[in-house]
XYZ file of C-alpha atoms in Angstrom:
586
model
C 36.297 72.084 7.185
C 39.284 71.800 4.887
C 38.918 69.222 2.109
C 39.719 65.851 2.053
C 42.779 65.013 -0.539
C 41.491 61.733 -2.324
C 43.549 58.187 -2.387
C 44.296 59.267 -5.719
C 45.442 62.208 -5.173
C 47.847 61.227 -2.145
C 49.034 58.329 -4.366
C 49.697 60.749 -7.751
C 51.926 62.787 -5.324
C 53.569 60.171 -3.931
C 54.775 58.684 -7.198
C 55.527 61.844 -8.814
C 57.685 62.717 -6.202
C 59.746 59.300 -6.556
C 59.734 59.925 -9.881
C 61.374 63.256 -9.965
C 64.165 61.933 -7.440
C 64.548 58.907 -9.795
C 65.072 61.255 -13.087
C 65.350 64.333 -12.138
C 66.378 65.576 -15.860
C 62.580 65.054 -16.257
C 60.984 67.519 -13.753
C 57.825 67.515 -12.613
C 56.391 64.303 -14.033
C 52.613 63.382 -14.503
C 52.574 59.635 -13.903
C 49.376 59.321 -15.442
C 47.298 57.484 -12.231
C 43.736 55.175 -13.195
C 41.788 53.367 -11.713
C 42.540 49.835 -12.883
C 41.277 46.363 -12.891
C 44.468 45.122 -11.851
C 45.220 46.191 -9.039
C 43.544 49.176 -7.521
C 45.430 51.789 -9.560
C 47.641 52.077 -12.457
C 50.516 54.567 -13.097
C 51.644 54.141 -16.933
C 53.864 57.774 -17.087
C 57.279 55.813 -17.224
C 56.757 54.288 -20.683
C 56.128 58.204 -22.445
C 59.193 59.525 -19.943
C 61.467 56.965 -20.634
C 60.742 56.970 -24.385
C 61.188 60.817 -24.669
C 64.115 60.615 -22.330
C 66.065 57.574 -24.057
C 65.788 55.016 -21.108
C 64.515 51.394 -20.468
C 61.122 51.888 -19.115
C 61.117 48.645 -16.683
C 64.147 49.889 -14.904
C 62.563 53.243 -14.223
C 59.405 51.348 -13.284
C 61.779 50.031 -10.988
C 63.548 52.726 -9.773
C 60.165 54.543 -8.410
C 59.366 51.670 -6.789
C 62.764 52.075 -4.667
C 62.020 55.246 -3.941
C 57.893 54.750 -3.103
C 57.486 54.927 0.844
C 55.974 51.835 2.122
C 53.235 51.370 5.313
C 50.422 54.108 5.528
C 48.968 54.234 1.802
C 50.627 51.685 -0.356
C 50.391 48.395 0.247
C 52.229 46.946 -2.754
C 53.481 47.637 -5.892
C 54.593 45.612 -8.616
C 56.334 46.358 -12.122
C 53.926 44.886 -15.131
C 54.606 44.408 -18.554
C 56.645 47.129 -20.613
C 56.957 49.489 -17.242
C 53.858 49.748 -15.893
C 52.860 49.874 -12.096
C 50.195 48.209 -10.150
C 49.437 49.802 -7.051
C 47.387 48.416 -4.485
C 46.129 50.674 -1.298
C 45.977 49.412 2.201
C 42.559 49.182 4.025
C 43.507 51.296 6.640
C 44.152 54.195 4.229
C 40.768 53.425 2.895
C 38.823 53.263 5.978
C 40.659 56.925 7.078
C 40.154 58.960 4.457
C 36.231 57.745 4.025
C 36.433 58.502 8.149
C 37.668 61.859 7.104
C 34.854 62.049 4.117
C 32.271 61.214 7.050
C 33.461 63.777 9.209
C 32.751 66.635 6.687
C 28.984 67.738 5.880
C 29.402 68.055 2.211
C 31.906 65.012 2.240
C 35.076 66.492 2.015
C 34.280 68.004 -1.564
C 36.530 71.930 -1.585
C 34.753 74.395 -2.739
C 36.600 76.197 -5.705
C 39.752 77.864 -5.485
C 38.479 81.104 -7.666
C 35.219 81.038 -8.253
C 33.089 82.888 -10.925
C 30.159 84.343 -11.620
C 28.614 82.438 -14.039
C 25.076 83.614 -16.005
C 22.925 80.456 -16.730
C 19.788 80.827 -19.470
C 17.577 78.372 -18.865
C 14.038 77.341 -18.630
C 12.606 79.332 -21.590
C 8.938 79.110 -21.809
C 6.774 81.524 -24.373
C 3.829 83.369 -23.149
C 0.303 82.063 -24.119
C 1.629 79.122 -25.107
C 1.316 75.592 -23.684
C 5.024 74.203 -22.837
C 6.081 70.939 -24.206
C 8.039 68.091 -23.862
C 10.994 70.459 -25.472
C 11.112 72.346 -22.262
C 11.659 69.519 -19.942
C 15.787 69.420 -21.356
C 16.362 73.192 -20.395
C 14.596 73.080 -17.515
C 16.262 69.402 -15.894
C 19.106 70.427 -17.202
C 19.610 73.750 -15.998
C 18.449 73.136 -12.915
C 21.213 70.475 -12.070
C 24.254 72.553 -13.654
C 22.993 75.385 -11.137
C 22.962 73.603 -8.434
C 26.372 71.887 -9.567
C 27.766 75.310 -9.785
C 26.426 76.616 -6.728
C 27.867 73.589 -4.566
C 31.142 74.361 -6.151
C 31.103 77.678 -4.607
C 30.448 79.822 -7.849
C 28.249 82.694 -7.717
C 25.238 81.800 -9.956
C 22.480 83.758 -11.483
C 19.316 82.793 -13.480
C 18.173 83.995 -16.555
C 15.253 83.033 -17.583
C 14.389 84.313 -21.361
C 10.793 83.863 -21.983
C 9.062 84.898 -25.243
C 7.006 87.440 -23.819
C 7.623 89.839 -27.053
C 6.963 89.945 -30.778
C 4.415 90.632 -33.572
C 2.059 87.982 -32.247
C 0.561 90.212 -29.161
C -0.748 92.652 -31.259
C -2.989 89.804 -32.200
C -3.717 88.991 -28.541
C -4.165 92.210 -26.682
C -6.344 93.448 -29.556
C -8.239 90.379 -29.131
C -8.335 90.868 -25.625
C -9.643 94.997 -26.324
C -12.629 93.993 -28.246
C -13.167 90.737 -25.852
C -12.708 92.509 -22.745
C -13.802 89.345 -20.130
C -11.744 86.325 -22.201
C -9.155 86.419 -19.276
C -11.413 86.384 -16.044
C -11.466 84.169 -13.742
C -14.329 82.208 -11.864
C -15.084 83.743 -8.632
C -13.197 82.999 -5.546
C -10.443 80.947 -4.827
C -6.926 80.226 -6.247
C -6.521 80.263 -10.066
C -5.200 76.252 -11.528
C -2.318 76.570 -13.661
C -4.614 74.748 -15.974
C -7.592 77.252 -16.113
C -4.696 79.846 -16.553
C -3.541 77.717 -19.600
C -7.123 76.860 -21.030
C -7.936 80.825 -21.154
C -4.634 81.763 -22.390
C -5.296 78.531 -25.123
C -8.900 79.462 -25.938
C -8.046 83.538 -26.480
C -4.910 82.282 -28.791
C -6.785 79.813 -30.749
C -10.081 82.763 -31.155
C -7.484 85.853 -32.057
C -5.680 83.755 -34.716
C -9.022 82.419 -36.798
C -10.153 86.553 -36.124
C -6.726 87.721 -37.521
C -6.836 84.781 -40.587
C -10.050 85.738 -41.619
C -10.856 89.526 -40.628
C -9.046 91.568 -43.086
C -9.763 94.830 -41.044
C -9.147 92.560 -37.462
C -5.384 92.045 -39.097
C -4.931 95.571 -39.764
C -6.150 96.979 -36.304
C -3.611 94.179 -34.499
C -0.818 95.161 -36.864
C -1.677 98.924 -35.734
C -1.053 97.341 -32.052
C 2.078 96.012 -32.365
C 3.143 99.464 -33.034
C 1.564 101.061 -30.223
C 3.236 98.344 -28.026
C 6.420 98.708 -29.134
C 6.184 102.264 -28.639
C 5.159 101.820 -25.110
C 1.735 102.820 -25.027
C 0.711 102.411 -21.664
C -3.080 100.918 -21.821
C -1.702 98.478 -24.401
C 1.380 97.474 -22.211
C -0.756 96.670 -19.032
C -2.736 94.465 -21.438
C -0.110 92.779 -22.130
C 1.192 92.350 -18.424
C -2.158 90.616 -18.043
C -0.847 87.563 -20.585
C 2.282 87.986 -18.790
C 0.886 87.618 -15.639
C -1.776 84.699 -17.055
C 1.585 82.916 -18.164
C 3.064 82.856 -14.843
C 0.639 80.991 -13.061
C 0.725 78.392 -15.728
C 4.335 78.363 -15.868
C 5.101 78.347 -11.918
C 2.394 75.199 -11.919
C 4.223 73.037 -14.129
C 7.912 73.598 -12.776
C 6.412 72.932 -8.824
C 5.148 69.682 -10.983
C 8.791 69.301 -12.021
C 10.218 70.017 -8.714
C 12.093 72.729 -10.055
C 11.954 76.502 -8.099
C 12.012 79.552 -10.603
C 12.773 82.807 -8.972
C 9.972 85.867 -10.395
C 13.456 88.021 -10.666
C 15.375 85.479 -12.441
C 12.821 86.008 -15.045
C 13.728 88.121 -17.890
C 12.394 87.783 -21.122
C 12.501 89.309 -24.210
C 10.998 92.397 -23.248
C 13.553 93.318 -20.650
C 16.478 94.126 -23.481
C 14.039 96.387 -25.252
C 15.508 99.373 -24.190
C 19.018 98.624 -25.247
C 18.136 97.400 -28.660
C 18.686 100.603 -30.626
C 21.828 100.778 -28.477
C 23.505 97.647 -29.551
C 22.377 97.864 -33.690
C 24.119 101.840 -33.400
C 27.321 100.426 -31.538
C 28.055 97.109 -33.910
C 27.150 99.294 -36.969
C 29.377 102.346 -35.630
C 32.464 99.937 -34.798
C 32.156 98.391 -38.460
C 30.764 94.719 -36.788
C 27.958 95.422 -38.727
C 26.901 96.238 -42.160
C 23.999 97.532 -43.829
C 23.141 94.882 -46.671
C 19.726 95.303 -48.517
C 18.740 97.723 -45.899
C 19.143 95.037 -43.222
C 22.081 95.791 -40.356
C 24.031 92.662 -40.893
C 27.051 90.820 -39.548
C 29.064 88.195 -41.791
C 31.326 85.288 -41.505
C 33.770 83.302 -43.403
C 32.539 80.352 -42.955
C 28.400 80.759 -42.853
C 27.767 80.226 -46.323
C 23.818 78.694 -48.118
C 23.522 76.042 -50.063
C 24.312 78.315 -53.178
C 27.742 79.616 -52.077
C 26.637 82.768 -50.818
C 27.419 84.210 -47.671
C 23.979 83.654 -44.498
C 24.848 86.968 -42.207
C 23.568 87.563 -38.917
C 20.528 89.935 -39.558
C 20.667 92.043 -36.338
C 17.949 94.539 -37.482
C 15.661 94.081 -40.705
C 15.342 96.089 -43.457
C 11.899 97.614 -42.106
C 13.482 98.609 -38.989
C 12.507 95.587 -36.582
C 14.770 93.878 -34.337
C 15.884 89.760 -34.685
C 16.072 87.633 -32.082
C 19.888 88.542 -32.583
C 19.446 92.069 -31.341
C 17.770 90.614 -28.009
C 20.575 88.007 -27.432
C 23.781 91.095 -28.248
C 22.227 93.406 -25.598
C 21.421 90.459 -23.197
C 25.245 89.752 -23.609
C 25.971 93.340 -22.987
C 23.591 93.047 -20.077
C 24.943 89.780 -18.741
C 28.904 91.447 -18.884
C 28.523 94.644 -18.114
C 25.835 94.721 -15.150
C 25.816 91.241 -14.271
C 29.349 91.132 -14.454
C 29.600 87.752 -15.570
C 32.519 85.645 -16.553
C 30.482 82.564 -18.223
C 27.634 83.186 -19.788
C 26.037 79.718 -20.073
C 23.031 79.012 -22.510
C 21.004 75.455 -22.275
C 19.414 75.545 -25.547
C 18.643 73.366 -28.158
C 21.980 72.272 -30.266
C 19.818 73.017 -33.367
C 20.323 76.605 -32.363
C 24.092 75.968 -32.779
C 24.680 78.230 -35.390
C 22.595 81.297 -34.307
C 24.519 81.215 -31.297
C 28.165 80.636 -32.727
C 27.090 83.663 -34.666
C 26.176 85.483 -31.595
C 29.149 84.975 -29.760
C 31.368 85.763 -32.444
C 30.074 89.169 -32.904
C 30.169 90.255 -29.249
C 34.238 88.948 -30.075
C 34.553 91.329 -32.343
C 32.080 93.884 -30.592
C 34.687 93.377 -27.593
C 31.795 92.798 -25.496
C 33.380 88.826 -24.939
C 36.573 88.985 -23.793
C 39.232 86.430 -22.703
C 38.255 86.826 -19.440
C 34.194 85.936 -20.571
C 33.439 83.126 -21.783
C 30.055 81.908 -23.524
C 29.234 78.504 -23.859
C 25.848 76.772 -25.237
C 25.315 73.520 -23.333
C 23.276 72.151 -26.555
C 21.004 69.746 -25.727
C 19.607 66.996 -28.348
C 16.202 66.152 -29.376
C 13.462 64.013 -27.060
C 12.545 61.090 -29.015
C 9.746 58.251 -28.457
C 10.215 54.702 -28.000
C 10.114 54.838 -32.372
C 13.482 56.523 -32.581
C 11.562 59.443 -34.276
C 10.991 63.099 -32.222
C 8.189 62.472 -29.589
C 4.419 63.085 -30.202
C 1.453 61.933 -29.540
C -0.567 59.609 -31.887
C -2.325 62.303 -34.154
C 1.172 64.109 -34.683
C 0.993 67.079 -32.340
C 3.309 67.941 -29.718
C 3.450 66.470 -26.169
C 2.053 68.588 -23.321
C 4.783 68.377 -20.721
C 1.945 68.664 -17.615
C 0.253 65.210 -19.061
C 4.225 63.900 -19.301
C 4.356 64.113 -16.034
C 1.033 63.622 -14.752
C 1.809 60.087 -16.327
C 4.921 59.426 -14.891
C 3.544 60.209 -11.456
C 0.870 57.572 -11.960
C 2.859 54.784 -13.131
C 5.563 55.197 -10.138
C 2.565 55.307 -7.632
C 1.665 52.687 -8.802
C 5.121 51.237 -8.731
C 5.120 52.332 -4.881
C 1.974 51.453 -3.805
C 2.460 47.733 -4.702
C 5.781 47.822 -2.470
C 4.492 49.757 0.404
C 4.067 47.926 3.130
C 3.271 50.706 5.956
C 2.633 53.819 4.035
C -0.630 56.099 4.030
C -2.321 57.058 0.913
C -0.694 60.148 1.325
C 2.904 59.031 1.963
C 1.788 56.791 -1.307
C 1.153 60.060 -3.371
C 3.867 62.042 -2.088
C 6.605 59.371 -2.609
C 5.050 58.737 -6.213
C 5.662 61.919 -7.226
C 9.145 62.301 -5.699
C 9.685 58.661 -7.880
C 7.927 59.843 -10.776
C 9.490 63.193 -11.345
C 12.734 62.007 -10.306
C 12.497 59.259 -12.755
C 11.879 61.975 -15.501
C 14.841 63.846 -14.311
C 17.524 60.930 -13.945
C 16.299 59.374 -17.534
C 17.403 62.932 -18.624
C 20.044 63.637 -17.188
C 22.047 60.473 -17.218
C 22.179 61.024 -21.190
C 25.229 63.242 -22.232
C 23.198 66.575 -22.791
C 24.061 66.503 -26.669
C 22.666 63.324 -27.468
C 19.006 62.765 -28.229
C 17.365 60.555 -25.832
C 14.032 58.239 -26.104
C 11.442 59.166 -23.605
C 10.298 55.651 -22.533
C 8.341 55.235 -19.079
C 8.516 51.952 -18.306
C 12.321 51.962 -18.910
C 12.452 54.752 -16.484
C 10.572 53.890 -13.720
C 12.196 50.181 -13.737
C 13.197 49.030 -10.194
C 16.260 47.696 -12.170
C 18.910 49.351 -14.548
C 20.249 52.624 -14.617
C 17.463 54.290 -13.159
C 16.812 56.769 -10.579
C 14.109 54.503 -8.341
C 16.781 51.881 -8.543
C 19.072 54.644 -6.583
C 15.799 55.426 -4.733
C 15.504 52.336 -3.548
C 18.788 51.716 -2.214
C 18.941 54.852 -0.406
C 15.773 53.920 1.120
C 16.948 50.584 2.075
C 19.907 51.938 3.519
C 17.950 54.362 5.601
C 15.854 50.442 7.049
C 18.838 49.320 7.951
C 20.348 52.384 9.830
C 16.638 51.924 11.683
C 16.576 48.602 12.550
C 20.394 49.777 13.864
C 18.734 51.865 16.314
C 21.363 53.259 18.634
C 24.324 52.131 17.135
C 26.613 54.806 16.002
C 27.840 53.969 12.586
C 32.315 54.171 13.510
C 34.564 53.721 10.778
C 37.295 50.970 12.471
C 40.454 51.328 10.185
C 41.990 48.631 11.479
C 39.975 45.760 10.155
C 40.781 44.261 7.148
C 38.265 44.760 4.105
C 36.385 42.238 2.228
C 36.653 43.123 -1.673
C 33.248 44.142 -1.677
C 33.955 46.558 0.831
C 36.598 47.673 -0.736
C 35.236 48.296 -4.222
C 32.360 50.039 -2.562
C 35.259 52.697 -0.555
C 37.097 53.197 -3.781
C 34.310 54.136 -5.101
C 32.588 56.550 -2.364
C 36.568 58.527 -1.980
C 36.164 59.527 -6.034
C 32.761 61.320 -5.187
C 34.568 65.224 -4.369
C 36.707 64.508 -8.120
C 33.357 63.493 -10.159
C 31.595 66.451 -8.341
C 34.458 69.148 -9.754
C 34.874 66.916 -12.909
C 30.625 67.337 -13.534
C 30.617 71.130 -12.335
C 33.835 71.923 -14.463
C 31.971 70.486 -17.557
C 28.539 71.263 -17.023
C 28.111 67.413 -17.976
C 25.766 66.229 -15.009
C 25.487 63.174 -17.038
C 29.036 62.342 -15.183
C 27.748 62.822 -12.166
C 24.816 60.445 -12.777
C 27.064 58.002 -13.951
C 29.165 57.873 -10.715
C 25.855 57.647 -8.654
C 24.558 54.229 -10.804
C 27.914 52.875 -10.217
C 27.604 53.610 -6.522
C 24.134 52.108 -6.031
C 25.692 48.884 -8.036
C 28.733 48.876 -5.584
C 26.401 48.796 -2.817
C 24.016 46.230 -3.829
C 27.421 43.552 -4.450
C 28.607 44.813 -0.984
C 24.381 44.334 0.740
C 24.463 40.782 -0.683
C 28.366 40.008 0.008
C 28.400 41.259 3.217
C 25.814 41.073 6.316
C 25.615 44.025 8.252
C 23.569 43.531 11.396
C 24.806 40.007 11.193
C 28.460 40.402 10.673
C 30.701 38.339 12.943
C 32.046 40.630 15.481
C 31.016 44.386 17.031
C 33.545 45.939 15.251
C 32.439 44.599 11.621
C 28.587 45.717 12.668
C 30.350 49.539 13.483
C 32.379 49.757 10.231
C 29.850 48.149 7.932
C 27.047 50.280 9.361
C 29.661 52.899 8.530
C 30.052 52.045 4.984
C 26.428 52.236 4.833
C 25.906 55.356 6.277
C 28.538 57.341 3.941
C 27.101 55.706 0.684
C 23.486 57.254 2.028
C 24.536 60.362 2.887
C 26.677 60.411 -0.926
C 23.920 59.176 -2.882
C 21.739 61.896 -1.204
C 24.542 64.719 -1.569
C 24.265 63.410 -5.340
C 21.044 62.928 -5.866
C 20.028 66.351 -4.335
C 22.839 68.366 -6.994
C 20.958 66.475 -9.776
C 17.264 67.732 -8.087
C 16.385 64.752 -7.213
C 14.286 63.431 -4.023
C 15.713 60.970 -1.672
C 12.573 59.727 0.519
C 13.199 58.024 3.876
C 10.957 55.163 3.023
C 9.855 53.499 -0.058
């Protein structure tokens, strides 16, 4: 179905084109619509027009006005202060173009006019090692700009860069040689994400006091790295096994987080390796790079140290290894060229800022970043405790992100399980973790991406405030009331008149398409979030203002069951693009 043009949108058009045929000297004219507190919408273009054009605001004000079509979608108007006009919208235009929202399954948002292909890196956990509260940002994250993207129409793909490479397997798999049973499994049955993780723990912790202490152990896993760097094959199945180990751990915490990771979308470190040698040769042969010190470096302007001097880009060191920089310029190369990308999106931490301003520049001048391809790095800021201060636990070590959750889970069962009034111990689970996960997710993502946020649990799992069980919750009492409805058919009836609650709450629920293309256009799901907390608010003024069931006449019953129904279906719509469960019943 086509999309639905919003009441702003109709309105902008309208008084742009009475502006044009009131001046037109001034051609096509923004008259800079808002929402206002006024009335229900603001146009303040006159004052700029009139300044630039030498006129008397007010009587342009007051020329549009003339020339404004009265009846369908504008109820009034009225000229304010210097030149300013207060539009208000009939509830019949209202009541239609929700109707028309209603009518469309993904509620009249358009899908883009030219969409992209866009490469997302996200979700980067290391192998053999335990992930952290630090990976719940690029994973929450990530996951909700995807699916922002993908509801927008855009062609997304998944990159997942996992440390799966580097001098410390050498350690590991030589470990793992003169240990040969460290990574087996107890007979039978599935293998626990956590046995996975308490092997892959227990081998790290055992190679690393071998490798401190064993002069001749250090020496034989140094000797390893080199054999797996040259591909040796018996050493590179060894070290599939820790890849493999990894997984199981991996895929066991993001089912915890309700997030799906695709096996193919995973491509870590390892997978550039063969283009490595490429991209140093081609950024040193095109004069990108220079050989300083006998490192293969690339410098800038502006990077300078604390002493003056200039901090290059070290793409390959001085005893022939490879930086993380060499990974990232072929993954580029990768992401353009096969991929054929044209945004390459990173959610990383902003403290990697500068490594990946660094980054991009050189594939600029590499000409492997175009104007047609764009990189951005959706930085994300630092998870802090209730203190203020970055989050750990009370002997200073870093927060596993499995007993993060496992603890949010418990708190919003229990949360649920003291409002249940007809639900199973299972339901009770199940609903705690869709509560408890989502509560994670929304405390996340309602935070602009670059800020830090504080990690506090019972904020988050608060049945009041901008929380996601508060959304929860009135999605779920929606859903009651469409029940006790039974077999009335929610009808929009555009020709009753709306009580301001009503028609705060419609306002509100036509903006939904806009904040969807403002939040996908910006990668800012935060905006999104936003709009959804304001929505649940609308609805709760409009619950108590307004009786439903109980509303004087049939028609009222039809058109507020109506309202009801669409600010379900949006908050589900929304809540779903964020990753976030909806249950039926709470």
């Amino acid at each position: 179905m086509a999309s639905v043009p919003s009441l702003a949108s109709s309105l902008h058009q309208r008084i742009a084109d009475a502006l044009s045929a009131a001046l037109p000297e001034a051609g096509a004219a923004d008259p800079l619509l808002r929402r206002s507190d006024r009335a229900d919408f603001q146009a303040n273009g006159m004052l700029a027009l009139a300044k630039k054009l030498g006129g008397n605001p007010r009587e342009l004000a007051g020329k549009v006005v003339e020339g404004l079509p009265a009846g369908d979608l504008i109820k009034e108007v009225e000229v304010s202060g210097p030149g300013f006009l207060n539009v208000t919208i009939t509830d019949e235009a209202i009541t239609k173009t929700l109707a028309a929202r209603a009518a469309d399954e993904r509620l009249g948002a358009p899908l883009a006019e030219h969409p992209g292909t866009t490469v997302i890196d996200w979700a980067q956990p290391n192998v053999a090692k335990e992930m952290h509260v630090g990976h719940l940002r690029n994973s929450v994250i990530g996951n909700a700009v995807v699916r922002l993207l993908e509801f927008t129409g855009e062609k997304v793909i998944s990159r997942h860069h996992i440390g799966d490479w580097g001098t410390q397997f050498g350690m590991l798999i030589q470990y793992l040689i003169e240990h040969p049973h460290e990574l087996d499994h107890k007979a039978g049955g599935e293998v626990s994400g956590e046995e996975a993780m308490s092997n892959l723990n227990r081998l790290y912790k055992a190679s690393r006091a071998l490798f401190d202490a064993d002069e001749e152990f250090k020496a034989r896993a140094r000797r390893r790295v080199v054999d797996l760097q040259a591909g040796d094959e018996g050493t590179l199945a060894l070290w599939q096994r820790f890849v493999d180990e990894s997984k199981i751990y991996f895929y066991s915490v993001f089912d915890k987080l309700d997030v799906e990771i695709r096996d193919e979308d995973i491509v870590g470190e390892s997978g550039y390796n063969d283009m490595l040698a490429e991209t140093c040769r081609m950024l040193e042969e095109s004069g990108v790079a220079v050989r300083s010190e006998g490192a293969l470096c690339v410098f800038f302007d502006d990077v300078k140290g604390p002493d003056g001097n200039p901090v290059p880009l070290i793409v390959q060191k001085s005893d022939g290894g490879f930086g993380y920089a060499a990974t990232d310029l072929s993954a580029i190369r990768d992401r353009v060229f096969n991929l054929k990308a044209d945004t390459l999106l990173y959610v990383v931490d902003v403290r990697q800022s500068l490594h990946f301003k660094m980054v991009f520049e050189t594939a600029r001048r590499a000409g492997w970043l175009t104007d047609d391809v764009k990189a951005v790095q959706l930085g994300f800021g630092t998870v802090l405790g209730k203190d203020g201060k970055p989050f750990k636990t009370r002997e200073g070590e870093t927060v596993r992100l499995v007993d993060l959750l496992d603890e949010a889970i418990d708190r919003a069962s229990a949360i649920v399980r003291e409002k249940a009034q007809d639900l199973t111990e299972e339901e009770i689970a199940e609903r705690g973790a869709q509560v408890g996960i989502g509560a994670v997710k929304y405390a996340d993502l309602s935070t602009s991406a670059a800020r830090d946020y504080k990690f506090d649990l019972d904020q988050m799992v608060s049945l009041n405030g901008d929380t996601s069980v508060y959304l929860q919750y009135a999605f779920a009492r929606i859903q009651s009331i469409l029940r006790k409805a039974g077999e009335a058919v929610p009808a929009a009836r555009p020709e009753l008149a709306l009580a301001p609650a009503e028609r705060a709450l419609g306002l509100h629920l036509d903006q939904f398409a806009a904040t969807v293309a403002e939040a996908a256009g910006e990668f800012a799901p935060h905006k999104l979030a936003g709009y959804l907390y304001q929505l649940a608010s609308l609805y709760t003024t409009f619950y108590d203002q307004c009786p439903v069931l109980k509303a004087e006449e049939e028609a009222q019953v039809e058109n507020r069951l109506f309202l009801c129904d669409l600010t379900a279906r949006t908050l589900r719509q929304g809540m779903e693009l964020l990753g976030i469960r909806t249950p039926e019943r709470l």
